[in-house]
PDB file of C-alpha atoms in Angstrom:
ATOM      1  CA  MET A1422      41.391 129.466 220.717  1.00  0.00           C
ATOM      2  CA  GLN A1423      43.103 133.476 219.756  1.00  0.00           C
ATOM      3  CA  LEU A1424      42.510 136.212 221.720  1.00  0.00           C
ATOM      4  CA  GLN A1425      42.040 138.163 218.438  1.00  0.00           C
ATOM      5  CA  GLN A1426      39.182 136.114 217.772  1.00  0.00           C
ATOM      6  CA  LEU A1427      37.398 136.651 220.996  1.00  0.00           C
ATOM      7  CA  VAL A1428      37.776 139.951 220.457  1.00  0.00           C
ATOM      8  CA  TYR A1429      36.156 139.474 216.238  1.00  0.00           C
ATOM      9  CA  PHE A1430      33.718 138.110 218.188  1.00  0.00           C
ATOM     10  CA  LEU A1431      32.291 139.501 220.481  1.00  0.00           C
ATOM     11  CA  ALA A1432      32.698 142.844 217.778  1.00  0.00           C
ATOM     12  CA  VAL A1433      29.933 140.828 215.950  1.00  0.00           C
ATOM     13  CA  ALA A1434      27.713 139.509 219.159  1.00  0.00           C
ATOM     14  CA  GLU A1435      27.707 143.183 220.146  1.00  0.00           C
ATOM     15  CA  THR A1436      26.968 144.538 216.456  1.00  0.00           C
ATOM     16  CA  LEU A1437      25.191 141.932 215.346  1.00  0.00           C
ATOM     17  CA  HIS A1438      26.723 142.986 211.515  1.00  0.00           C
ATOM     18  CA  PHE A1439      28.979 141.900 209.931  1.00  0.00           C
ATOM     19  CA  THR A1440      30.925 144.663 208.245  1.00  0.00           C
ATOM     20  CA  ARG A1441      30.286 147.120 211.174  1.00  0.00           C
ATOM     21  CA  ALA A1442      31.837 144.447 213.189  1.00  0.00           C
ATOM     22  CA  ALA A1443      34.599 144.907 211.136  1.00  0.00           C
ATOM     23  CA  GLU A1444      34.876 148.371 211.180  1.00  0.00           C
ATOM     24  CA  ARG A1445      34.994 148.957 214.553  1.00  0.00           C
ATOM     25  CA  VAL A1446      37.680 146.070 215.026  1.00  0.00           C
ATOM     26  CA  HIS A1447      39.841 148.230 211.748  1.00  0.00           C
ATOM     27  CA  VAL A1448      39.754 144.677 209.679  1.00  0.00           C
ATOM     28  CA  ALA A1449      38.559 143.548 206.295  1.00  0.00           C
ATOM     29  CA  GLN A1450      35.203 141.783 206.688  1.00  0.00           C
ATOM     30  CA  PRO A1451      36.467 138.966 204.904  1.00  0.00           C
ATOM     31  CA  SER A1452      39.153 138.452 207.116  1.00  0.00           C
ATOM     32  CA  LEU A1453      36.864 138.575 210.067  1.00  0.00           C
ATOM     33  CA  SER A1454      34.666 136.093 208.668  1.00  0.00           C
ATOM     34  CA  GLN A1455      37.137 133.743 208.417  1.00  0.00           C
ATOM     35  CA  GLN A1456      38.360 134.036 212.346  1.00  0.00           C
ATOM     36  CA  ILE A1457      34.809 133.554 213.056  1.00  0.00           C
ATOM     37  CA  LYS A1458      34.539 130.676 211.130  1.00  0.00           C
ATOM     38  CA  ALA A1459      37.892 129.407 212.427  1.00  0.00           C
ATOM     39  CA  LEU A1460      36.885 129.963 216.193  1.00  0.00           C
ATOM     40  CA  GLU A1461      33.713 127.557 215.380  1.00  0.00           C
ATOM     41  CA  ARG A1462      35.231 125.090 213.659  1.00  0.00           C
ATOM     42  CA  GLU A1463      37.740 124.686 217.021  1.00  0.00           C
ATOM     43  CA  LEU A1464      34.724 124.822 219.412  1.00  0.00           C
ATOM     44  CA  GLY A1465      32.405 122.156 217.255  1.00  0.00           C
ATOM     45  CA  ALA A1466      29.535 124.772 217.520  1.00  0.00           C
ATOM     46  CA  GLU A1467      28.136 127.288 215.229  1.00  0.00           C
ATOM     47  CA  LEU A1468      28.144 131.279 217.163  1.00  0.00           C
ATOM     48  CA  PHE A1469      25.643 132.811 214.960  1.00  0.00           C
ATOM     49  CA  SER A1470      22.838 132.391 212.779  1.00  0.00           C
ATOM     50  CA  ARG A1471      22.860 133.717 209.956  1.00  0.00           C
ATOM     51  CA  ALA A1472      19.587 133.187 208.200  1.00  0.00           C
ATOM     52  CA  ARG A1473      18.085 135.454 205.344  1.00  0.00           C
ATOM     53  CA  GLY A1474      20.864 137.766 206.202  1.00  0.00           C
ATOM     54  CA  ASN A1475      19.458 138.403 209.867  1.00  0.00           C
ATOM     55  CA  ILE A1476      22.790 137.930 212.346  1.00  0.00           C
ATOM     56  CA  ALA A1477      21.839 136.110 215.887  1.00  0.00           C
ATOM     57  CA  LEU A1478      23.592 134.519 218.583  1.00  0.00           C
ATOM     58  CA  THR A1479      22.915 130.419 219.126  1.00  0.00           C
ATOM     59  CA  ASP A1480      22.787 129.194 222.352  1.00  0.00           C
ATOM     60  CA  ALA A1481      26.946 128.145 221.700  1.00  0.00           C
ATOM     61  CA  GLY A1482      27.011 131.996 221.149  1.00  0.00           C
ATOM     62  CA  GLU A1483      25.209 133.333 224.027  1.00  0.00           C
ATOM     63  CA  ALA A1484      27.180 130.713 226.301  1.00  0.00           C
ATOM     64  CA  LEU A1485      30.382 132.231 224.853  1.00  0.00           C
ATOM     65  CA  LEU A1486      29.371 135.952 225.222  1.00  0.00           C
ATOM     66  CA  PRO A1487      29.967 136.731 229.152  1.00  0.00           C
ATOM     67  CA  LEU A1488      33.327 134.569 229.249  1.00  0.00           C
ATOM     68  CA  ALA A1489      34.774 136.272 226.068  1.00  0.00           C
ATOM     69  CA  ARG A1490      33.856 139.517 227.895  1.00  0.00           C
ATOM     70  CA  ARG A1491      35.449 138.067 231.033  1.00  0.00           C
ATOM     71  CA  ILE A1492      38.272 137.029 229.269  1.00  0.00           C
ATOM     72  CA  ILE A1493      38.666 140.027 227.412  1.00  0.00           C
ATOM     73  CA  ALA A1494      38.613 142.460 230.525  1.00  0.00           C
ATOM     74  CA  ASP A1495      40.761 140.554 232.423  1.00  0.00           C
ATOM     75  CA  THR A1496      43.787 140.459 229.042  1.00  0.00           C
ATOM     76  CA  GLU A1497      43.025 144.684 229.386  1.00  0.00           C
ATOM     77  CA  THR A1498      43.709 144.735 232.940  1.00  0.00           C
ATOM     78  CA  ALA A1499      46.533 142.729 232.986  1.00  0.00           C
ATOM     79  CA  THR A1500      48.297 144.488 229.998  1.00  0.00           C
ATOM     80  CA  GLN A1501      47.381 147.552 231.954  1.00  0.00           C
ATOM     81  CA  GLU A1502      49.246 146.004 234.900  1.00  0.00           C
ATOM     82  CA  VAL A1503      52.370 145.552 233.346  1.00  0.00           C
ATOM     83  CA  HIS A1504      52.222 149.006 231.239  1.00  0.00           C
ATOM     84  CA  GLU A1505      52.051 150.870 234.359  1.00  0.00           C
ATOM     85  CA  LEU A1506      55.670 152.829 235.381  1.00  0.00           C
ATOM     86  CA  VAL A1507      57.124 151.602 238.585  1.00  0.00           C
ATOM     87  CA  GLN A1508      56.365 154.600 240.847  1.00  0.00           C
ATOM     88  CA  LEU A1509      53.111 154.444 240.054  1.00  0.00           C
ATOM     89  CA  ARG A1510      53.441 157.780 237.661  1.00  0.00           C
ATOM     90  CA  ARG A1511      50.505 156.436 235.287  1.00  0.00           C
ATOM     91  CA  GLY A1512      47.911 154.090 235.518  1.00  0.00           C
ATOM     92  CA  ARG A1513      44.314 153.721 235.792  1.00  0.00           C
ATOM     93  CA  VAL A1514      41.537 152.465 238.601  1.00  0.00           C
ATOM     94  CA  ARG A1515      38.114 151.385 238.364  1.00  0.00           C
ATOM     95  CA  LEU A1516      36.194 151.807 241.972  1.00  0.00           C
ATOM     96  CA  GLY A1517      32.715 151.227 242.360  1.00  0.00           C
ATOM     97  CA  ALA A1518      30.738 152.436 245.717  1.00  0.00           C
ATOM     98  CA  THR A1519      27.156 153.133 246.888  1.00  0.00           C
ATOM     99  CA  PRO A1520      26.071 156.664 246.495  1.00  0.00           C
ATOM    100  CA  SER A1521      26.162 157.049 250.493  1.00  0.00           C
ATOM    101  CA  LEU A1522      29.486 156.206 250.414  1.00  0.00           C
ATOM    102  CA  CYS A1523      30.786 158.173 247.511  1.00  0.00           C
ATOM    103  CA  THR A1524      29.275 161.093 249.393  1.00  0.00           C
ATOM    104  CA  GLY A1525      30.536 160.179 252.910  1.00  0.00           C
ATOM    105  CA  LEU A1526      33.531 157.916 253.005  1.00  0.00           C
ATOM    106  CA  LEU A1527      35.035 158.578 249.149  1.00  0.00           C
ATOM    107  CA  PRO A1528      35.778 162.014 249.240  1.00  0.00           C
ATOM    108  CA  ASP A1529      38.997 162.239 251.686  1.00  0.00           C
ATOM    109  CA  VAL A1530      40.247 159.204 250.529  1.00  0.00           C
ATOM    110  CA  LEU A1531      39.670 160.338 246.738  1.00  0.00           C
ATOM    111  CA  ARG A1532      41.608 163.685 247.555  1.00  0.00           C
ATOM    112  CA  ASP A1533      44.836 162.058 249.250  1.00  0.00           C
ATOM    113  CA  TYR A1534      45.020 159.052 246.621  1.00  0.00           C
ATOM    114  CA  HIS A1535      45.427 162.193 244.302  1.00  0.00           C
ATOM    115  CA  ASP A1536      47.882 163.970 245.573  1.00  0.00           C
ATOM    116  CA  ARG A1537      50.088 161.276 246.250  1.00  0.00           C
ATOM    117  CA  TYR A1538      49.476 159.468 242.844  1.00  0.00           C
ATOM    118  CA  PRO A1539      48.193 162.680 240.258  1.00  0.00           C
ATOM    119  CA  GLY A1540      49.229 160.497 237.472  1.00  0.00           C
ATOM    120  CA  ILE A1541      46.363 157.532 238.341  1.00  0.00           C
ATOM    121  CA  ARG A1542      43.108 158.282 236.506  1.00  0.00           C
ATOM    122  CA  LEU A1543      40.557 157.511 238.859  1.00  0.00           C
ATOM    123  CA  ILE A1544      37.153 155.583 237.601  1.00  0.00           C
ATOM    124  CA  ILE A1545      34.000 155.833 239.444  1.00  0.00           C
ATOM    125  CA  GLU A1546      31.040 153.505 239.385  1.00  0.00           C
ATOM    126  CA  GLU A1547      28.142 154.624 241.496  1.00  0.00           C
ATOM    127  CA  GLY A1548      25.401 152.035 242.117  1.00  0.00           C
ATOM    128  CA  GLY A1549      23.933 149.476 244.549  1.00  0.00           C
ATOM    129  CA  SER A1550      26.345 146.828 246.265  1.00  0.00           C
ATOM    130  CA  ARG A1551      24.325 143.905 244.030  1.00  0.00           C
ATOM    131  CA  ASP A1552      25.244 145.891 240.378  1.00  0.00           C
ATOM    132  CA  LEU A1553      28.722 146.336 241.766  1.00  0.00           C
ATOM    133  CA  VAL A1554      28.860 143.104 242.667  1.00  0.00           C
ATOM    134  CA  ARG A1555      27.724 142.129 238.730  1.00  0.00           C
ATOM    135  CA  GLU A1556      30.249 144.582 237.481  1.00  0.00           C
ATOM    136  CA  LEU A1557      33.350 143.011 239.380  1.00  0.00           C
ATOM    137  CA  ALA A1558      32.110 139.232 238.311  1.00  0.00           C
ATOM    138  CA  SER A1559      32.249 141.156 234.922  1.00  0.00           C
ATOM    139  CA  GLY A1560      35.831 142.217 235.067  1.00  0.00           C
ATOM    140  CA  SER A1561      34.591 145.871 234.933  1.00  0.00           C
ATOM    141  CA  LEU A1562      35.991 146.941 238.393  1.00  0.00           C
ATOM    142  CA  ASP A1563      39.340 146.235 240.177  1.00  0.00           C
ATOM    143  CA  LEU A1564      37.720 147.285 243.660  1.00  0.00           C
ATOM    144  CA  ALA A1565      34.215 148.004 245.191  1.00  0.00           C
ATOM    145  CA  LEU A1566      32.703 149.104 248.508  1.00  0.00           C
ATOM    146  CA  ILE A1567      29.761 147.774 249.020  1.00  0.00           C
ATOM    147  CA  VAL A1568      27.428 147.021 251.949  1.00  0.00           C
ATOM    148  CA  LEU A1569      26.614 143.456 253.181  1.00  0.00           C
ATOM    149  CA  PRO A1570      25.293 141.148 253.218  1.00  0.00           C
ATOM    150  CA  LEU A1571      24.726 140.456 249.844  1.00  0.00           C
ATOM    151  CA  GLN A1572      21.598 139.055 248.787  1.00  0.00           C
ATOM    152  CA  SER A1573      23.457 136.066 246.865  1.00  0.00           C
ATOM    153  CA  HIS A1574      26.641 134.857 248.035  1.00  0.00           C
ATOM    154  CA  ASP A1575      29.055 134.875 245.114  1.00  0.00           C
ATOM    155  CA  PRO A1576      32.003 132.316 245.541  1.00  0.00           C
ATOM    156  CA  ALA A1577      34.588 133.895 242.962  1.00  0.00           C
ATOM    157  CA  LEU A1578      34.690 137.578 244.840  1.00  0.00           C
ATOM    158  CA  ASP A1579      36.313 138.356 248.412  1.00  0.00           C
ATOM    159  CA  ALA A1580      34.699 140.652 250.425  1.00  0.00           C
ATOM    160  CA  THR A1581      36.026 141.813 253.582  1.00  0.00           C
ATOM    161  CA  PRO A1582      34.582 143.940 256.170  1.00  0.00           C
ATOM    162  CA  LEU A1583      36.196 147.595 256.986  1.00  0.00           C
ATOM    163  CA  LEU A1584      33.749 149.027 259.022  1.00  0.00           C
ATOM    164  CA  HIS A1585      30.208 149.424 260.797  1.00  0.00           C
ATOM    165  CA  GLU A1586      28.820 152.106 260.265  1.00  0.00           C
ATOM    166  CA  ASP A1587      26.442 154.074 262.482  1.00  0.00           C
ATOM    167  CA  LEU A1588      22.617 154.977 260.898  1.00  0.00           C
ATOM    168  CA  VAL A1589      21.497 157.725 262.557  1.00  0.00           C
ATOM    169  CA  VAL A1590      17.757 159.752 261.839  1.00  0.00           C
ATOM    170  CA  VAL A1591      17.695 162.770 260.200  1.00  0.00           C
ATOM    171  CA  THR A1592      15.652 165.789 259.925  1.00  0.00           C
ATOM    172  CA  ALA A1593      15.446 169.246 258.579  1.00  0.00           C
ATOM    173  CA  SER A1594      17.102 171.498 261.185  1.00  0.00           C
ATOM    174  CA  ASP A1595      14.328 174.185 261.685  1.00  0.00           C
ATOM    175  CA  ALA A1596      11.993 171.184 261.746  1.00  0.00           C
ATOM    176  CA  PRO A1597      10.675 170.266 265.258  1.00  0.00           C
ATOM    177  CA  PRO A1598      12.964 167.297 266.716  1.00  0.00           C
ATOM    178  CA  PRO A1599      11.385 163.586 265.500  1.00  0.00           C
ATOM    179  CA  CYS A1600      11.687 162.659 269.653  1.00  0.00           C
ATOM    180  CA  ALA A1601      11.390 164.021 272.203  1.00  0.00           C
ATOM    181  CA  GLY A1602      14.375 163.032 273.607  1.00  0.00           C
ATOM    182  CA  PRO A1603      17.997 162.700 272.365  1.00  0.00           C
ATOM    183  CA  GLU A1604      17.810 158.948 270.934  1.00  0.00           C
ATOM    184  CA  ILE A1605      14.821 157.808 269.174  1.00  0.00           C
ATOM    185  CA  ARG A1606      13.881 154.230 268.835  1.00  0.00           C
ATOM    186  CA  VAL A1607      12.925 152.025 265.445  1.00  0.00           C
ATOM    187  CA  ALA A1608       9.587 152.364 266.699  1.00  0.00           C
ATOM    188  CA  ASP A1609       9.139 156.021 266.982  1.00  0.00           C
ATOM    189  CA  LEU A1610       8.898 155.991 263.046  1.00  0.00           C
ATOM    190  CA  ARG A1611       5.379 154.149 263.083  1.00  0.00           C
ATOM    191  CA  ASP A1612       3.347 157.280 262.502  1.00  0.00           C
ATOM    192  CA  ARG A1613       6.595 159.143 261.081  1.00  0.00           C
ATOM    193  CA  PRO A1614       6.082 158.908 257.251  1.00  0.00           C
ATOM    194  CA  LEU A1615       9.781 158.404 256.054  1.00  0.00           C
ATOM    195  CA  VAL A1616      11.974 159.841 252.508  1.00  0.00           C
ATOM    196  CA  MET A1617      12.727 156.937 250.916  1.00  0.00           C
ATOM    197  CA  PHE A1618      15.180 155.833 249.029  1.00  0.00           C
ATOM    198  CA  ARG A1619      14.564 154.004 245.266  1.00  0.00           C
ATOM    199  CA  SER A1620      14.049 150.962 245.010  1.00  0.00           C
ATOM    200  CA  GLY A1621      17.541 148.344 245.088  1.00  0.00           C
ATOM    201  CA  TYR A1622      18.862 150.913 247.362  1.00  0.00           C
ATOM    202  CA  ASP A1623      20.543 149.122 250.146  1.00  0.00           C
ATOM    203  CA  LEU A1624      19.527 151.480 252.672  1.00  0.00           C
ATOM    204  CA  ARG A1625      16.036 151.298 251.721  1.00  0.00           C
ATOM    205  CA  ASP A1626      16.014 147.736 252.205  1.00  0.00           C
ATOM    206  CA  LEU A1627      18.051 148.320 255.800  1.00  0.00           C
ATOM    207  CA  THR A1628      15.458 150.552 256.812  1.00  0.00           C
ATOM    208  CA  VAL A1629      12.041 148.492 255.833  1.00  0.00           C
ATOM    209  CA  SER A1630      13.720 145.299 257.567  1.00  0.00           C
ATOM    210  CA  ALA A1631      14.375 147.238 260.416  1.00  0.00           C
ATOM    211  CA  CYS A1632      10.527 148.424 261.098  1.00  0.00           C
ATOM    212  CA  ARG A1633       9.718 145.077 259.692  1.00  0.00           C
ATOM    213  CA  ALA A1634      11.067 143.856 263.028  1.00  0.00           C
ATOM    214  CA  ALA A1635      10.286 146.343 264.988  1.00  0.00           C
ATOM    215  CA  GLY A1636       6.818 145.375 264.109  1.00  0.00           C
ATOM    216  CA  PHE A1637       5.007 147.648 261.764  1.00  0.00           C
ATOM    217  CA  GLU A1638       5.491 148.036 257.770  1.00  0.00           C
ATOM    218  CA  PRO A1639       6.666 152.247 256.997  1.00  0.00           C
ATOM    219  CA  ARG A1640       4.648 154.851 255.741  1.00  0.00           C
ATOM    220  CA  PHE A1641       6.731 156.627 252.791  1.00  0.00           C
ATOM    221  CA  ALA A1642       6.163 160.877 252.667  1.00  0.00           C
ATOM    222  CA  ILE A1643       7.883 160.622 249.065  1.00  0.00           C
ATOM    223  CA  GLU A1644      10.416 157.772 248.023  1.00  0.00           C
ATOM    224  CA  GLY A1645      12.229 157.111 244.937  1.00  0.00           C
ATOM    225  CA  GLY A1646      15.239 159.230 244.940  1.00  0.00           C
ATOM    226  CA  GLU A1647      19.066 158.834 245.529  1.00  0.00           C
ATOM    227  CA  MET A1648      21.367 160.220 248.621  1.00  0.00           C
ATOM    228  CA  ASP A1649      21.782 163.732 247.418  1.00  0.00           C
ATOM    229  CA  ALA A1650      17.791 163.549 246.287  1.00  0.00           C
ATOM    230  CA  VAL A1651      16.508 162.040 249.505  1.00  0.00           C
ATOM    231  CA  LEU A1652      18.885 164.132 251.561  1.00  0.00           C
ATOM    232  CA  GLY A1653      17.322 167.229 250.131  1.00  0.00           C
ATOM    233  CA  PHE A1654      13.757 166.638 250.659  1.00  0.00           C
ATOM    234  CA  VAL A1655      14.413 165.994 254.265  1.00  0.00           C
ATOM    235  CA  GLU A1656      16.145 169.610 254.568  1.00  0.00           C
ATOM    236  CA  SER A1657      12.680 170.884 252.955  1.00  0.00           C
ATOM    237  CA  GLY A1658      11.036 169.285 255.320  1.00  0.00           C
ATOM    238  CA  LEU A1659       9.820 166.536 253.339  1.00  0.00           C
ATOM    239  CA  GLY A1660      10.135 164.265 257.053  1.00  0.00           C
ATOM    240  CA  PRO A1661      12.747 161.988 257.949  1.00  0.00           C
ATOM    241  CA  ALA A1662      15.300 159.748 256.876  1.00  0.00           C
ATOM    242  CA  VAL A1663      17.711 157.013 257.834  1.00  0.00           C
ATOM    243  CA  VAL A1664      20.872 157.621 256.366  1.00  0.00           C
ATOM    244  CA  PRO A1665      24.744 156.898 257.952  1.00  0.00           C
ATOM    245  CA  MET A1666      26.183 158.682 260.481  1.00  0.00           C
ATOM    246  CA  MET A1667      29.525 159.879 258.106  1.00  0.00           C
ATOM    247  CA  VAL A1668      26.437 161.091 255.526  1.00  0.00           C
ATOM    248  CA  ALA A1669      24.534 163.147 257.890  1.00  0.00           C
ATOM    249  CA  ARG A1670      27.361 165.013 259.216  1.00  0.00           C
ATOM    250  CA  ARG A1671      28.786 166.630 256.131  1.00  0.00           C
ATOM    251  CA  ARG A1672      24.718 168.825 255.790  1.00  0.00           C
ATOM    252  CA  PRO A1673      25.094 171.134 258.350  1.00  0.00           C
ATOM    253  CA  ARG A1674      20.944 171.984 257.063  1.00  0.00           C
ATOM    254  CA  LEU A1675      20.318 168.727 258.826  1.00  0.00           C
ATOM    255  CA  ARG A1676      19.404 167.543 262.936  1.00  0.00           C
ATOM    256  CA  THR A1677      21.092 164.053 263.303  1.00  0.00           C
ATOM    257  CA  THR A1678      19.533 161.741 265.601  1.00  0.00           C
ATOM    258  CA  PRO A1679      21.198 158.487 267.189  1.00  0.00           C
ATOM    259  CA  PHE A1680      19.118 155.395 267.638  1.00  0.00           C
ATOM    260  CA  ALA A1681      18.847 154.175 270.942  1.00  0.00           C
ATOM    261  CA  ALA A1682      20.957 151.203 271.879  1.00  0.00           C
ATOM    262  CA  PRO A1683      21.350 148.723 270.169  1.00  0.00           C
ATOM    263  CA  GLY A1684      21.287 151.160 267.667  1.00  0.00           C
ATOM    264  CA  LEU A1685      21.057 151.106 263.743  1.00  0.00           C
ATOM    265  CA  GLN A1686      24.714 150.106 262.031  1.00  0.00           C
ATOM    266  CA  ARG A1687      24.983 148.283 258.674  1.00  0.00           C
ATOM    267  CA  THR A1688      29.102 146.954 257.733  1.00  0.00           C
ATOM    268  CA  VAL A1689      30.674 147.609 254.533  1.00  0.00           C
ATOM    269  CA  ALA A1690      32.548 145.463 252.572  1.00  0.00           C
ATOM    270  CA  LEU A1691      35.390 145.925 250.218  1.00  0.00           C
ATOM    271  CA  ALA A1692      35.449 143.895 247.651  1.00  0.00           C
ATOM    272  CA  HIS A1693      37.503 142.217 244.651  1.00  0.00           C
ATOM    273  CA  ARG A1694      37.800 139.036 242.166  1.00  0.00           C
ATOM    274  CA  LYS A1695      39.420 135.914 244.283  1.00  0.00           C
ATOM    275  CA  ASP A1696      40.818 134.986 240.684  1.00  0.00           C
ATOM    276  CA  ALA A1697      42.774 137.904 239.635  1.00  0.00           C
ATOM    277  CA  GLU A1698      44.776 140.296 242.205  1.00  0.00           C
ATOM    278  CA  PRO A1699      43.906 143.992 241.431  1.00  0.00           C
ATOM    279  CA  PRO A1700      46.340 146.077 239.732  1.00  0.00           C
ATOM    280  CA  ARG A1701      49.373 147.702 241.313  1.00  0.00           C
ATOM    281  CA  ALA A1702      47.184 151.099 241.278  1.00  0.00           C
ATOM    282  CA  ALA A1703      44.475 149.333 242.593  1.00  0.00           C
ATOM    283  CA  ARG A1704      46.022 148.437 245.898  1.00  0.00           C
ATOM    284  CA  GLU A1705      47.475 151.441 246.129  1.00  0.00           C
ATOM    285  CA  LEU A1706      44.168 152.862 246.922  1.00  0.00           C
ATOM    286  CA  ARG A1707      43.177 150.161 249.308  1.00  0.00           C
ATOM    287  CA  ARG A1708      45.780 150.755 251.285  1.00  0.00           C
ATOM    288  CA  VAL A1709      44.722 154.570 251.324  1.00  0.00           C
ATOM    289  CA  LEU A1710      40.847 153.493 251.989  1.00  0.00           C
ATOM    290  CA  LEU A1711      42.440 151.727 254.920  1.00  0.00           C
ATOM    291  CA  GLU A1712      43.783 154.223 256.313  1.00  0.00           C
ATOM    292  CA  HIS A1713      41.009 156.734 256.037  1.00  0.00           C
ATOM    293  CA  VAL A1714      38.660 153.726 257.798  1.00  0.00           C
ATOM    294  CA  PRO A1715      37.742 154.460 261.247  1.00  0.00           C
ATOM    295  CA  SER A1716      38.875 152.379 263.413  1.00  0.00           C
TER     296      SER A1716
END
């Protein structure tokens, strides 16, 4: 099996058209078809059905598709690593992070990293932890900042806890305090409709779980937003929200109220694939990131 054959296979699988696939990879269509047939002979199975001119993946083709994508992504990463200059004057880092970490932790980290390595191209993928884990597994990311615990354990990933981050309740600075004292309990949120994140958002799952553990089902004043939207809704007085401390401290129009002991926390981890060492530029970003993690 040759890498070029996998490239041709992927082009056909994504276009479902031999001529368009040949145009994508800049090769004559007969040559592409010949290489696909050679790959099928080597594997002992047809990868595409060609009934009445309609192209579709067979079961064998469906099985090969994610593997081909991973192999090609790994090859691109290896090529990128080899081509990096010794002094990191050029390169690329693909970093995934949850929206709250993009807002709270990453700005200072990325500024410091860019000052040290201005030639490195930074590509940031913002998403929920589950989505980022899938991107890591497919080879689309070098590193990802995710929130533990994960909904499902992926043995192919190495996730190293970085910090335990306090969560707080934020309200509009010109609104009445959310409680009488300096600290709030989760139970105090029972009768306060919350500004809530969209489904699948790590902070939504954590907040709902904490409320249920306190014996009640939370009510929502509004739901469905990402981090910036939720903070804006709280600033406008729509209700309180539970957010990370590092995000809250950047918004002067918000009042921050900590939870009473034992508090409410989340664990942030840095993840990468076990079977592929991140490229050097990514390893340097990991080092800078660790310098910025609160001790």
